[in-house]
mmCIF file of C-alpha atoms in Angstrom:
data_model
loop_
_atom_site.group_PDB
_atom_site.id
_atom_site.type_symbol
_atom_site.label_atom_id
_atom_site.label_comp_id
_atom_site.label_asym_id
_atom_site.label_seq_id
_atom_site.Cartn_x
_atom_site.Cartn_y
_atom_site.Cartn_z
ATOM 1 C CA UNK A 684 0.090 -0.574 0.530
ATOM 2 C CA UNK A 685 2.691 2.517 0.508
ATOM 3 C CA UNK A 686 4.601 1.664 -2.698
ATOM 4 C CA UNK A 687 1.367 2.498 -4.557
ATOM 5 C CA UNK A 688 1.184 5.478 -2.850
ATOM 6 C CA UNK A 689 4.492 5.831 -3.817
ATOM 7 C CA UNK A 690 3.843 5.467 -7.439
ATOM 8 C CA UNK A 691 0.785 8.052 -7.456
ATOM 9 C CA UNK A 692 2.495 10.731 -5.567
ATOM 10 C CA UNK A 693 5.651 10.235 -8.922
ATOM 11 C CA UNK A 694 3.311 10.277 -11.130
ATOM 12 C CA UNK A 695 1.137 13.592 -9.577
ATOM 13 C CA UNK A 696 4.281 15.172 -9.865
ATOM 14 C CA UNK A 697 5.150 14.159 -13.557
ATOM 15 C CA UNK A 698 1.933 15.611 -14.220
ATOM 16 C CA UNK A 699 1.882 18.492 -11.900
ATOM 17 C CA UNK A 700 3.745 21.236 -14.775
ATOM 18 C CA UNK A 701 4.887 23.780 -11.651
ATOM 19 C CA UNK A 702 7.399 20.065 -9.894
ATOM 20 C CA UNK A 703 8.285 19.530 -13.313
ATOM 21 C CA UNK A 704 9.504 23.132 -13.831
ATOM 22 C CA UNK A 705 11.223 23.733 -10.305
ATOM 23 C CA UNK A 706 12.264 20.502 -11.554
ATOM 24 C CA UNK A 707 14.207 21.647 -14.029
ATOM 25 C CA UNK A 708 15.374 24.693 -12.382
ATOM 26 C CA UNK A 709 17.203 22.536 -9.707
ATOM 27 C CA UNK A 710 18.916 20.302 -13.251
ATOM 28 C CA UNK A 711 19.833 23.025 -14.025
ATOM 29 C CA UNK A 712 21.617 25.269 -11.103
ATOM 30 C CA UNK A 713 22.215 23.097 -9.180
ATOM 31 C CA UNK A 714 25.531 22.201 -10.755
ATOM 32 C CA UNK A 715 26.332 25.889 -11.138
ATOM 33 C CA UNK A 716 25.037 27.267 -7.774
ATOM 34 C CA UNK A 717 28.071 25.280 -5.902
ATOM 35 C CA UNK A 718 30.630 25.166 -8.264
ATOM 36 C CA UNK A 719 29.933 29.170 -7.557
ATOM 37 C CA UNK A 720 30.513 28.533 -4.583
ATOM 38 C CA UNK A 721 33.097 26.368 -4.332
ATOM 39 C CA UNK A 722 35.247 28.364 -6.227
ATOM 40 C CA UNK A 723 34.743 32.089 -5.090
ATOM 41 C CA UNK A 724 34.918 30.490 -1.427
ATOM 42 C CA UNK A 725 38.295 28.738 -2.582
ATOM 43 C CA UNK A 726 39.958 32.221 -4.478
ATOM 44 C CA UNK A 727 38.911 33.826 -1.392
ATOM 45 C CA UNK A 728 41.049 31.512 0.755
ATOM 46 C CA UNK A 729 43.536 32.269 -1.134
ATOM 47 C CA UNK A 730 42.817 35.739 -1.243
ATOM 48 C CA UNK A 731 43.143 36.348 2.732
ATOM 49 C CA UNK A 732 46.214 34.007 3.303
ATOM 50 C CA UNK A 733 48.440 34.811 -0.222
ATOM 51 C CA UNK A 734 48.166 37.743 -1.076
ATOM 52 C CA UNK A 735 50.767 38.880 -2.495
ATOM 53 C CA UNK A 736 51.161 35.152 -4.007
ATOM 54 C CA UNK A 737 47.231 36.681 -5.791
ATOM 55 C CA UNK A 738 48.502 40.256 -6.428
ATOM 56 C CA UNK A 739 51.585 38.580 -8.887
ATOM 57 C CA UNK A 740 48.843 36.097 -10.627
ATOM 58 C CA UNK A 741 46.412 38.820 -11.538
ATOM 59 C CA UNK A 742 49.377 40.559 -12.574
ATOM 60 C CA UNK A 743 50.312 37.938 -14.938
ATOM 61 C CA UNK A 744 47.343 37.993 -15.938
ATOM 62 C CA UNK A 745 46.395 40.714 -17.013
ATOM 63 C CA UNK A 746 49.413 41.584 -18.735
ATOM 64 C CA UNK A 747 48.553 38.599 -20.937
ATOM 65 C CA UNK A 748 45.197 39.479 -21.459
ATOM 66 C CA UNK A 749 46.770 43.091 -22.445
ATOM 67 C CA UNK A 750 48.705 41.296 -24.592
ATOM 68 C CA UNK A 751 46.064 40.127 -26.994
ATOM 69 C CA UNK A 752 43.868 42.625 -27.118
ATOM 70 C CA UNK A 753 46.520 44.127 -28.277
ATOM 71 C CA UNK A 754 47.166 42.471 -31.349
ATOM 72 C CA UNK A 755 43.748 42.461 -32.227
ATOM 73 C CA UNK A 756 43.968 45.145 -32.260
ATOM 74 C CA UNK A 757 46.538 45.992 -33.602
ATOM 75 C CA UNK A 758 45.931 42.916 -36.346
ATOM 76 C CA UNK A 759 42.628 44.676 -37.203
ATOM 77 C CA UNK A 760 44.032 47.842 -37.518
ATOM 78 C CA UNK A 761 46.139 46.396 -40.201
ATOM 79 C CA UNK A 762 43.473 45.181 -41.530
ATOM 80 C CA UNK A 763 41.367 47.858 -41.681
ATOM 81 C CA UNK A 764 44.025 50.620 -42.823
ATOM 82 C CA UNK A 765 45.005 48.240 -46.067
ATOM 83 C CA UNK A 766 41.316 48.184 -47.118
ATOM 84 C CA UNK A 767 39.912 51.774 -45.853
ATOM 85 C CA UNK A 768 42.974 53.451 -46.277
ATOM 86 C CA UNK A 769 42.721 54.269 -41.918
ATOM 87 C CA UNK A 770 42.508 52.341 -39.259
ATOM 88 C CA UNK A 771 46.040 53.265 -37.231
ATOM 89 C CA UNK A 772 44.725 54.483 -34.010
ATOM 90 C CA UNK A 773 44.104 51.205 -33.745
ATOM 91 C CA UNK A 774 47.852 49.711 -34.700
ATOM 92 C CA UNK A 775 49.369 52.514 -32.339
ATOM 93 C CA UNK A 776 46.282 51.474 -28.617
ATOM 94 C CA UNK A 777 47.615 47.915 -29.803
ATOM 95 C CA UNK A 778 50.775 49.016 -29.665
ATOM 96 C CA UNK A 779 50.513 50.567 -26.572
ATOM 97 C CA UNK A 780 48.573 47.609 -25.228
ATOM 98 C CA UNK A 781 51.151 45.076 -26.563
ATOM 99 C CA UNK A 782 54.090 46.748 -24.740
ATOM 100 C CA UNK A 783 51.901 47.450 -21.591
ATOM 101 C CA UNK A 784 51.105 43.676 -21.141
ATOM 102 C CA UNK A 785 55.169 43.040 -21.764
ATOM 103 C CA UNK A 786 55.625 44.948 -19.149
ATOM 104 C CA UNK A 787 52.851 43.624 -16.333
ATOM 105 C CA UNK A 788 54.327 40.741 -16.721
ATOM 106 C CA UNK A 789 57.948 41.489 -16.449
ATOM 107 C CA UNK A 790 57.583 43.648 -13.605
ATOM 108 C CA UNK A 791 54.576 42.883 -11.802
ATOM 109 C CA UNK A 792 55.262 44.429 -8.704
ATOM 110 C CA UNK A 793 55.837 47.679 -10.534
ATOM 111 C CA UNK A 794 52.938 47.237 -12.165
ATOM 112 C CA UNK A 795 50.500 47.491 -9.495
ATOM 113 C CA UNK A 796 52.184 49.842 -8.086
ATOM 114 C CA UNK A 797 51.611 52.317 -10.546
ATOM 115 C CA UNK A 798 48.095 50.713 -10.638
ATOM 116 C CA UNK A 799 47.110 51.277 -6.901
ATOM 117 C CA UNK A 800 49.086 55.055 -7.910
ATOM 118 C CA UNK A 801 46.834 55.614 -10.296
ATOM 119 C CA UNK A 802 44.026 54.375 -8.451
ATOM 120 C CA UNK A 803 44.856 56.761 -5.371
ATOM 121 C CA UNK A 804 44.270 59.544 -7.366
ATOM 122 C CA UNK A 805 41.919 59.906 -8.951
ATOM 123 C CA UNK A 806 40.825 58.493 -4.724
ATOM 124 C CA UNK A 807 41.989 62.073 -3.505
ATOM 125 C CA UNK A 808 41.402 63.744 -6.281
ATOM 126 C CA UNK A 809 37.423 63.188 -5.615
ATOM 127 C CA UNK A 810 38.686 63.006 -1.675
ATOM 128 C CA UNK A 811 39.619 67.101 -1.798
ATOM 129 C CA UNK A 812 36.153 67.472 -3.859
ATOM 130 C CA UNK A 813 34.199 66.341 -0.858
ATOM 131 C CA UNK A 814 36.478 68.851 1.088
ATOM 132 C CA UNK A 815 35.821 71.977 -1.338
ATOM 133 C CA UNK A 816 31.858 70.418 -0.711
ATOM 134 C CA UNK A 817 31.994 70.790 2.966
ATOM 135 C CA UNK A 818 33.701 73.635 3.187
ATOM 136 C CA UNK A 819 30.932 75.223 1.459
ATOM 137 C CA UNK A 820 28.320 73.966 3.497
ATOM 138 C CA UNK A 821 29.712 75.103 6.401
ATOM 139 C CA UNK A 822 30.285 78.376 4.728
ATOM 140 C CA UNK A 823 26.552 78.661 3.453
ATOM 141 C CA UNK A 824 24.855 76.256 7.498
ATOM 142 C CA UNK A 825 23.661 73.638 5.448
ATOM 143 C CA UNK A 826 22.913 70.362 5.865
ATOM 144 C CA UNK A 827 25.825 67.980 8.127
ATOM 145 C CA UNK A 828 28.760 69.761 6.974
ATOM 146 C CA UNK A 829 31.131 69.188 9.774
ATOM 147 C CA UNK A 830 30.554 65.387 9.191
ATOM 148 C CA UNK A 831 30.934 65.683 5.926
ATOM 149 C CA UNK A 832 34.562 67.847 6.726
ATOM 150 C CA UNK A 833 35.163 65.360 8.503
ATOM 151 C CA UNK A 834 34.560 62.366 5.817
ATOM 152 C CA UNK A 835 36.897 64.205 3.969
ATOM 153 C CA UNK A 836 39.399 65.428 6.168
ATOM 154 C CA UNK A 837 39.616 60.802 6.928
ATOM 155 C CA UNK A 838 39.468 60.375 2.382
ATOM 156 C CA UNK A 839 42.044 62.860 2.504
ATOM 157 C CA UNK A 840 44.138 61.283 4.805
ATOM 158 C CA UNK A 841 43.391 57.488 3.152
ATOM 159 C CA UNK A 842 44.596 58.203 0.281
ATOM 160 C CA UNK A 843 48.502 60.063 1.081
ATOM 161 C CA UNK A 844 48.536 56.825 3.729
ATOM 162 C CA UNK A 845 48.542 54.740 0.498
ATOM 163 C CA UNK A 846 50.829 57.356 -1.358
ATOM 164 C CA UNK A 847 53.539 56.612 0.844
ATOM 165 C CA UNK A 848 52.402 52.826 1.094
ATOM 166 C CA UNK A 849 51.260 51.627 -2.054
ATOM 167 C CA UNK A 850 51.394 47.918 -1.234
ATOM 168 C CA UNK A 851 49.561 48.433 1.734
ATOM 169 C CA UNK A 852 46.755 49.720 -0.264
ATOM 170 C CA UNK A 853 47.586 46.341 -3.213
ATOM 171 C CA UNK A 854 47.426 44.047 -0.014
ATOM 172 C CA UNK A 855 43.598 46.476 1.042
ATOM 173 C CA UNK A 856 42.199 45.720 -3.029
ATOM 174 C CA UNK A 857 43.505 41.486 -2.872
ATOM 175 C CA UNK A 858 41.322 41.675 0.725
ATOM 176 C CA UNK A 859 37.910 43.970 -0.858
ATOM 177 C CA UNK A 860 38.070 41.226 -3.125
ATOM 178 C CA UNK A 861 38.179 38.531 -0.960
ATOM 179 C CA UNK A 862 35.579 39.647 1.529
ATOM 180 C CA UNK A 863 33.216 40.232 -1.958
ATOM 181 C CA UNK A 864 33.881 36.533 -3.553
ATOM 182 C CA UNK A 865 32.931 35.474 0.119
ATOM 183 C CA UNK A 866 29.851 37.353 -0.007
ATOM 184 C CA UNK A 867 28.606 35.909 -3.354
ATOM 185 C CA UNK A 868 29.585 32.220 -2.408
ATOM 186 C CA UNK A 869 27.756 33.498 0.384
ATOM 187 C CA UNK A 870 24.809 34.363 -2.474
ATOM 188 C CA UNK A 871 24.829 31.361 -4.738
ATOM 189 C CA UNK A 872 24.581 28.533 -0.932
ATOM 190 C CA UNK A 873 21.794 30.560 -0.209
ATOM 191 C CA UNK A 874 20.035 30.306 -3.910
ATOM 192 C CA UNK A 875 21.386 26.587 -3.975
ATOM 193 C CA UNK A 876 19.282 26.003 -0.221
ATOM 194 C CA UNK A 877 16.005 27.628 -1.301
ATOM 195 C CA UNK A 878 16.079 25.724 -4.030
ATOM 196 C CA UNK A 879 16.232 22.527 -2.829
ATOM 197 C CA UNK A 880 13.325 23.712 -0.818
ATOM 198 C CA UNK A 881 11.489 24.865 -3.874
ATOM 199 C CA UNK A 882 11.963 21.174 -4.963
ATOM 200 C CA UNK A 883 11.049 19.854 -2.257
ATOM 201 C CA UNK A 884 7.971 21.670 -1.393
ATOM 202 C CA UNK A 885 6.647 20.652 -5.020
ATOM 203 C CA UNK A 886 7.569 17.233 -4.411
ATOM 204 C CA UNK A 887 5.647 16.367 -1.270
#
């Protein structure tokens, strides 16, 4: 008798379009969510315990990508220049990317420091704009101007610190990426649990 009930339940679930759709969703999503969670989790752990090695590997990957992109733009620029009489800008842009990619691969530490300096300069420019804005708010006696002033000063101090210690900024960036990947992994695990619950609910 229980066996017959199980067969009946199985046949009903097969005929139920909702159950069929949920099962199809689970079969497609579950492996992807598990693989993503494992990949993101392992990458985050490696970033936390081996930040310098991850920085070096990331720089090498960026260098290879720049070389490949530069070669593509260079070749396509030559093709365009031959057929249409133009495209030399693409050739020049591609060669610059190739040179940058080679430098990234040969000098990974210096390349990372250069990138950090570029981001820090942009960050400092934004902090100075925030400082000017807070000063204008103080003159106008409008808004939370003291809070804006304190935050802008903190941002400027942080930018100056990163300019003095660029490798610290690079390591902090790696830790930030690690935390982001952990959050993505946790979201994948949560989505897997929810899809599994939905699948079980439609099978009951």
